[in-house]
GROMACS .gro file of C-alpha atoms in nm:
model
  238
    1MET     CA    1   3.302   3.632  -3.642
    2MET     CA    2   2.991   3.766  -3.467
    3MET     CA    3   3.033   3.510  -3.189
    4LEU     CA    4   3.396   3.620  -3.144
    5PHE     CA    5   3.285   3.982  -3.097
    6TYR     CA    6   3.011   3.863  -2.861
    7ARG     CA    7   3.262   3.673  -2.647
    8ILE     CA    8   3.493   3.975  -2.633
    9TYR     CA    9   3.196   4.189  -2.527
   10GLN     CA   10   3.105   3.934  -2.259
   11ILE     CA   11   3.455   3.911  -2.113
   12PHE     CA   12   3.539   4.282  -2.110
   13ILE     CA   13   3.198   4.451  -2.067
   14MET     CA   14   2.915   4.218  -1.966
   15CYS     CA   15   3.089   4.007  -1.701
   16PRO     CA   16   3.255   4.300  -1.516
   17LEU     CA   17   2.924   4.487  -1.514
   18LEU     CA   18   2.730   4.188  -1.382
   19VAL     CA   19   2.984   4.115  -1.110
   20SER     CA   20   2.963   4.478  -0.995
   21VAL     CA   21   2.583   4.480  -1.004
   22THR     CA   22   2.569   4.150  -0.813
   23VAL     CA   23   2.788   4.282  -0.533
   24ILE     CA   24   2.590   4.608  -0.511
   25ALA     CA   25   2.254   4.427  -0.512
   26ALA     CA   26   2.375   4.183  -0.246
   27VAL     CA   27   2.496   4.461  -0.016
   28PHE     CA   28   2.177   4.665  -0.047
   29THR     CA   29   1.960   4.355  -0.004
   30ALA     CA   30   2.142   4.251   0.312
   31PHE     CA   31   2.136   4.595   0.473
   32GLY     CA   32   1.776   4.669   0.372
   33SER     CA   33   1.665   4.332   0.506
   34ALA     CA   34   1.864   4.377   0.828
   35LEU     CA   35   1.673   4.700   0.886
   36GLY     CA   36   1.343   4.511   0.875
   37PHE     CA   37   1.241   4.566   0.513
   38GLY     CA   38   1.322   4.220   0.384
   39ARG     CA   39   0.999   4.174   0.193
   40TRP     CA   40   1.086   4.466  -0.033
   41TRP     CA   41   1.467   4.444  -0.043
   42GLY     CA   42   1.460   4.067  -0.077
   43TYR     CA   43   1.266   4.082  -0.402
   44TYR     CA   44   1.238   4.407  -0.597
   45PRO     CA   45   1.608   4.497  -0.645
   46GLU     CA   46   1.663   4.139  -0.760
   47ILE     CA   47   1.411   4.186  -1.040
   48LEU     CA   48   1.637   4.448  -1.198
   49TRP     CA   49   1.946   4.239  -1.121
   50ALA     CA   50   1.796   3.934  -1.295
   51ARG     CA   51   1.674   4.131  -1.594
   52LEU     CA   52   2.019   4.283  -1.641
   53PHE     CA   53   2.160   3.931  -1.673
   54CYS     CA   54   1.912   3.872  -1.954
   55TRP     CA   55   1.939   4.210  -2.126
   56LEU     CA   56   2.318   4.219  -2.129
   57ALA     CA   57   2.337   3.865  -2.267
   58PHE     CA   58   2.074   3.944  -2.535
   59VAL     CA   59   1.833   3.691  -2.391
   60LYS     CA   60   1.464   3.759  -2.447
   61VAL     CA   61   1.207   3.624  -2.200
   62SER     CA   62   0.839   3.576  -2.290
   63VAL     CA   63   0.583   3.505  -2.019
   64SER     CA   64   0.236   3.355  -2.046
   65GLY     CA   65  -0.019   3.269  -1.779
   66ARG     CA   66   0.025   3.555  -1.531
   67GLU     CA   67  -0.354   3.571  -1.508
   68ASN     CA   68  -0.342   3.233  -1.330
   69ILE     CA   69  -0.191   3.373  -1.010
   70ASP     CA   70  -0.310   3.621  -0.748
   71PRO     CA   71  -0.047   3.853  -0.590
   72ASP     CA   72  -0.222   3.825  -0.252
   73VAL     CA   73  -0.214   3.444  -0.238
   74SER     CA   74   0.080   3.237  -0.115
   75TYR     CA   75   0.183   2.956  -0.349
   76VAL     CA   76   0.448   2.692  -0.384
   77PHE     CA   77   0.586   2.733  -0.736
   78VAL     CA   78   0.754   2.423  -0.882
   79ALA     CA   79   0.965   2.455  -1.196
   80ASN     CA   80   1.184   2.242  -1.419
   81HIS     CA   81   1.554   2.325  -1.403
   82GLN     CA   82   1.723   2.358  -1.742
   83GLY     CA   83   2.012   2.588  -1.658
   84ALA     CA   84   2.149   2.887  -1.471
   85TYR     CA   85   1.918   3.128  -1.654
   86ASP     CA   86   1.616   2.964  -1.488
   87ILE     CA   87   1.700   3.174  -1.183
   88PHE     CA   88   1.709   3.501  -1.376
   89THR     CA   89   1.392   3.409  -1.566
   90VAL     CA   90   1.190   3.341  -1.252
   91TYR     CA   91   1.335   3.628  -1.049
   92GLY     CA   92   1.299   3.882  -1.326
   93TYR     CA   93   0.971   3.787  -1.487
   94LEU     CA   94   0.743   3.582  -1.258
   95GLY     CA   95   0.577   3.892  -1.114
   96HIS     CA   96   0.503   3.749  -0.769
   97ASN     CA   97   0.698   3.804  -0.448
   98PHE     CA   98   0.867   3.485  -0.335
   99ARG     CA   99   1.161   3.326  -0.160
  100TRP     CA  100   1.374   3.041  -0.289
  101MET     CA  101   1.420   2.702  -0.130
  102MET     CA  102   1.788   2.638  -0.196
  103LYS     CA  103   2.076   2.407  -0.116
  104GLN     CA  104   2.291   2.470   0.189
  105GLY     CA  105   2.598   2.492  -0.034
  106LEU     CA  106   2.474   2.819  -0.185
  107ARG     CA  107   2.544   2.992   0.146
  108LYS     CA  108   2.912   2.983   0.049
  109ILE     CA  109   2.877   3.199  -0.264
  110PRO     CA  110   3.049   3.531  -0.183
  111PHE     CA  111   2.802   3.815  -0.119
  112VAL     CA  112   2.510   3.620  -0.271
  113GLY     CA  113   2.484   3.366   0.010
  114TRP     CA  114   2.509   3.642   0.268
  115ALA     CA  115   2.232   3.845   0.100
  116CYS     CA  116   2.008   3.537   0.064
  117LYS     CA  117   2.038   3.463   0.434
  118TRP     CA  118   1.934   3.816   0.534
  119ALA     CA  119   1.654   3.828   0.277
  120GLY     CA  120   1.494   3.516   0.426
  121HIS     CA  121   1.553   3.262   0.153
  122ILE     CA  122   1.528   2.910   0.291
  123PHE     CA  123   1.835   2.690   0.297
  124VAL     CA  124   1.720   2.330   0.311
  125ASP     CA  125   1.885   2.132   0.589
  126ASN     CA  126   1.794   1.764   0.603
  127SER     CA  127   2.096   1.659   0.808
  128SER     CA  128   1.874   1.556   1.099
  129ALA     CA  129   1.511   1.547   1.205
  130SER     CA  130   1.554   1.861   1.416
  131ALA     CA  131   1.721   2.045   1.126
  132THR     CA  132   1.433   1.951   0.897
  133ARG     CA  133   1.185   2.084   1.152
  134ARG     CA  134   1.378   2.413   1.169
  135THR     CA  135   1.359   2.440   0.791
  136MET     CA  136   0.984   2.382   0.801
  137ARG     CA  137   0.935   2.644   1.075
  138GLN     CA  138   1.134   2.901   0.878
  139ALA     CA  139   0.925   2.831   0.571
  140GLU     CA  140   0.603   2.864   0.769
  141ARG     CA  141   0.709   3.208   0.897
  142GLN     CA  142   0.771   3.325   0.541
  143LEU     CA  143   0.450   3.190   0.387
  144SER     CA  144   0.201   3.462   0.470
  145GLY     CA  145   0.050   3.771   0.312
  146GLY     CA  146   0.111   3.657  -0.045
  147MET     CA  147   0.473   3.551   0.008
  148SER     CA  148   0.545   3.236  -0.189
  149LEU     CA  149   0.821   2.982  -0.241
  150VAL     CA  150   0.992   2.866  -0.559
  151VAL     CA  151   1.139   2.517  -0.571
  152PHE     CA  152   1.317   2.312  -0.838
  153PRO     CA  153   1.190   1.959  -0.764
  154GLU     CA  154   1.466   1.803  -0.975
  155GLY     CA  155   1.715   1.944  -0.726
  156ALA     CA  156   1.982   2.024  -0.986
  157ARG     CA  157   2.018   2.154  -1.338
  158SER     CA  158   1.960   1.912  -1.622
  159TRP     CA  159   2.262   1.771  -1.808
  160THR     CA  160   2.057   1.711  -2.125
  161GLY     CA  161   1.774   1.964  -2.119
  162GLU     CA  162   1.526   1.687  -2.043
  163MET     CA  163   1.333   1.683  -1.716
  164GLY     CA  164   1.469   1.457  -1.447
  165THR     CA  165   1.298   1.283  -1.158
  166PHE     CA  166   1.101   1.506  -0.924
  167LYS     CA  167   1.183   1.473  -0.555
  168ARG     CA  168   0.905   1.446  -0.298
  169GLY     CA  169   1.063   1.699  -0.062
  170ALA     CA  170   0.972   1.988  -0.289
  171TYR     CA  171   0.604   1.921  -0.221
  172ARG     CA  172   0.620   1.869   0.154
  173LEU     CA  173   0.548   2.232   0.237
  174ALA     CA  174   0.248   2.249   0.007
  175VAL     CA  175   0.104   1.937   0.167
  176GLU     CA  176   0.195   2.041   0.523
  177PHE     CA  177   0.042   2.389   0.498
  178GLY     CA  178  -0.235   2.322   0.244
  179LEU     CA  179  -0.098   2.564  -0.014
  180PRO     CA  180  -0.183   2.568  -0.385
  181VAL     CA  181   0.098   2.452  -0.613
  182VAL     CA  182   0.171   2.639  -0.935
  183PRO     CA  183   0.372   2.452  -1.201
  184LEU     CA  184   0.616   2.668  -1.402
  185THR     CA  185   0.760   2.561  -1.735
  186ILE     CA  186   1.095   2.713  -1.829
  187ASP     CA  187   1.181   2.643  -2.191
  188GLY     CA  188   1.492   2.763  -2.375
  189ALA     CA  189   1.723   2.818  -2.078
  190PHE     CA  190   1.922   2.504  -2.163
  191ASP     CA  191   2.010   2.652  -2.502
  192VAL     CA  192   2.121   2.979  -2.341
  193LEU     CA  193   2.346   2.836  -2.067
  194PRO     CA  194   2.356   2.463  -1.984
  195ARG     CA  195   2.542   2.355  -1.671
  196PHE     CA  196   2.849   2.238  -1.865
  197LYS     CA  197   2.923   2.583  -2.013
  198LEU     CA  198   3.054   2.901  -1.852
  199LEU     CA  199   2.914   3.178  -2.073
  200PRO     CA  200   2.564   3.223  -2.218
  201VAL     CA  201   2.464   3.275  -2.579
  202PRO     CA  202   2.176   3.493  -2.702
  203GLY     CA  203   1.843   3.316  -2.699
  204HIS     CA  204   1.473   3.320  -2.619
  205ILE     CA  205   1.335   3.174  -2.296
  206TYR     CA  206   0.965   3.102  -2.248
  207LEU     CA  207   0.813   3.104  -1.900
  208THR     CA  208   0.469   2.945  -1.872
  209ILE     CA  209   0.271   2.993  -1.549
  210HIS     CA  210   0.017   2.711  -1.529
  211LYS     CA  211  -0.305   2.706  -1.331
  212PRO     CA  212  -0.265   2.631  -0.960
  213VAL     CA  213  -0.333   2.286  -0.822
  214PHE     CA  214  -0.547   2.355  -0.513
  215PRO     CA  215  -0.581   2.120  -0.218
  216GLY     CA  216  -0.913   1.942  -0.177
  217ALA     CA  217  -1.130   1.927   0.134
  218ASP     CA  218  -0.890   1.670   0.283
  219GLY     CA  219  -0.576   1.845   0.162
  220HIS     CA  220  -0.349   1.740  -0.122
  221ASP     CA  221  -0.322   1.390  -0.255
  222PHE     CA  222   0.058   1.361  -0.265
  223SER     CA  223   0.085   1.129  -0.566
  224ARG     CA  224  -0.173   1.318  -0.770
  225LEU     CA  225  -0.011   1.650  -0.685
  226MET     CA  226   0.330   1.535  -0.807
  227SER     CA  227   0.206   1.374  -1.127
  228GLU     CA  228  -0.035   1.655  -1.215
  229SER     CA  229   0.222   1.929  -1.166
  230ARG     CA  230   0.492   1.737  -1.354
  231ASP     CA  231   0.254   1.673  -1.646
  232ALA     CA  232   0.165   2.044  -1.654
  233ILE     CA  233   0.533   2.143  -1.669
  234ALA     CA  234   0.602   1.889  -1.944
  235SER     CA  235   0.308   2.017  -2.148
  236GLY     CA  236   0.475   2.358  -2.181
  237LEU     CA  237   0.800   2.224  -2.331
  238ARG     CA  238   0.855   2.241  -2.703
   0.00000   0.00000   0.00000
């Protein structure tokens, strides 16, 4: 019976509110960024937007490890991808200004894709060598003054809640620019909203910010970087 009331609340109150807030946040983000204030408008309004998705769905988020990161340092954050609420968890609770590396297809989401473009999020284009170079140049322009990137190395949400194979492309920027990599463990998001369901359920998501993996004197060792960061993420899962 409680779940029935919860679904009614979601359909008639939560979903309409979140759609309205998403449109408003997208419009303000796009206009604020177009005026030259993308670093602020591309991050801080989205914190409230993401937290509203959690609060209204009765999803609690607990964070550990914030002491491991410095707000003035640029990082490449790599996280496992359990479900849609990974996005709201990272946006709302990471506590470090960043931009996403995202699929080209997300440009097509009404309002959201438009706002992401203006805010400077990076749409990955590997259709050709020149397109890949453009993606790398855009990322390089963003990565300064403490601006970071967040990437899901699995590339897509898990079907089972288990971690999938990590793709090498997620680490290319860290290796290319000599940036520290910070593994993020997201645990509990699969229970809240897996990819095969449309509406979330109340739950508790745990975000663990692990210690950065810094490049050595000769830069990153690609294989070690991938295995070390993946092991760190796995260590934070229940």
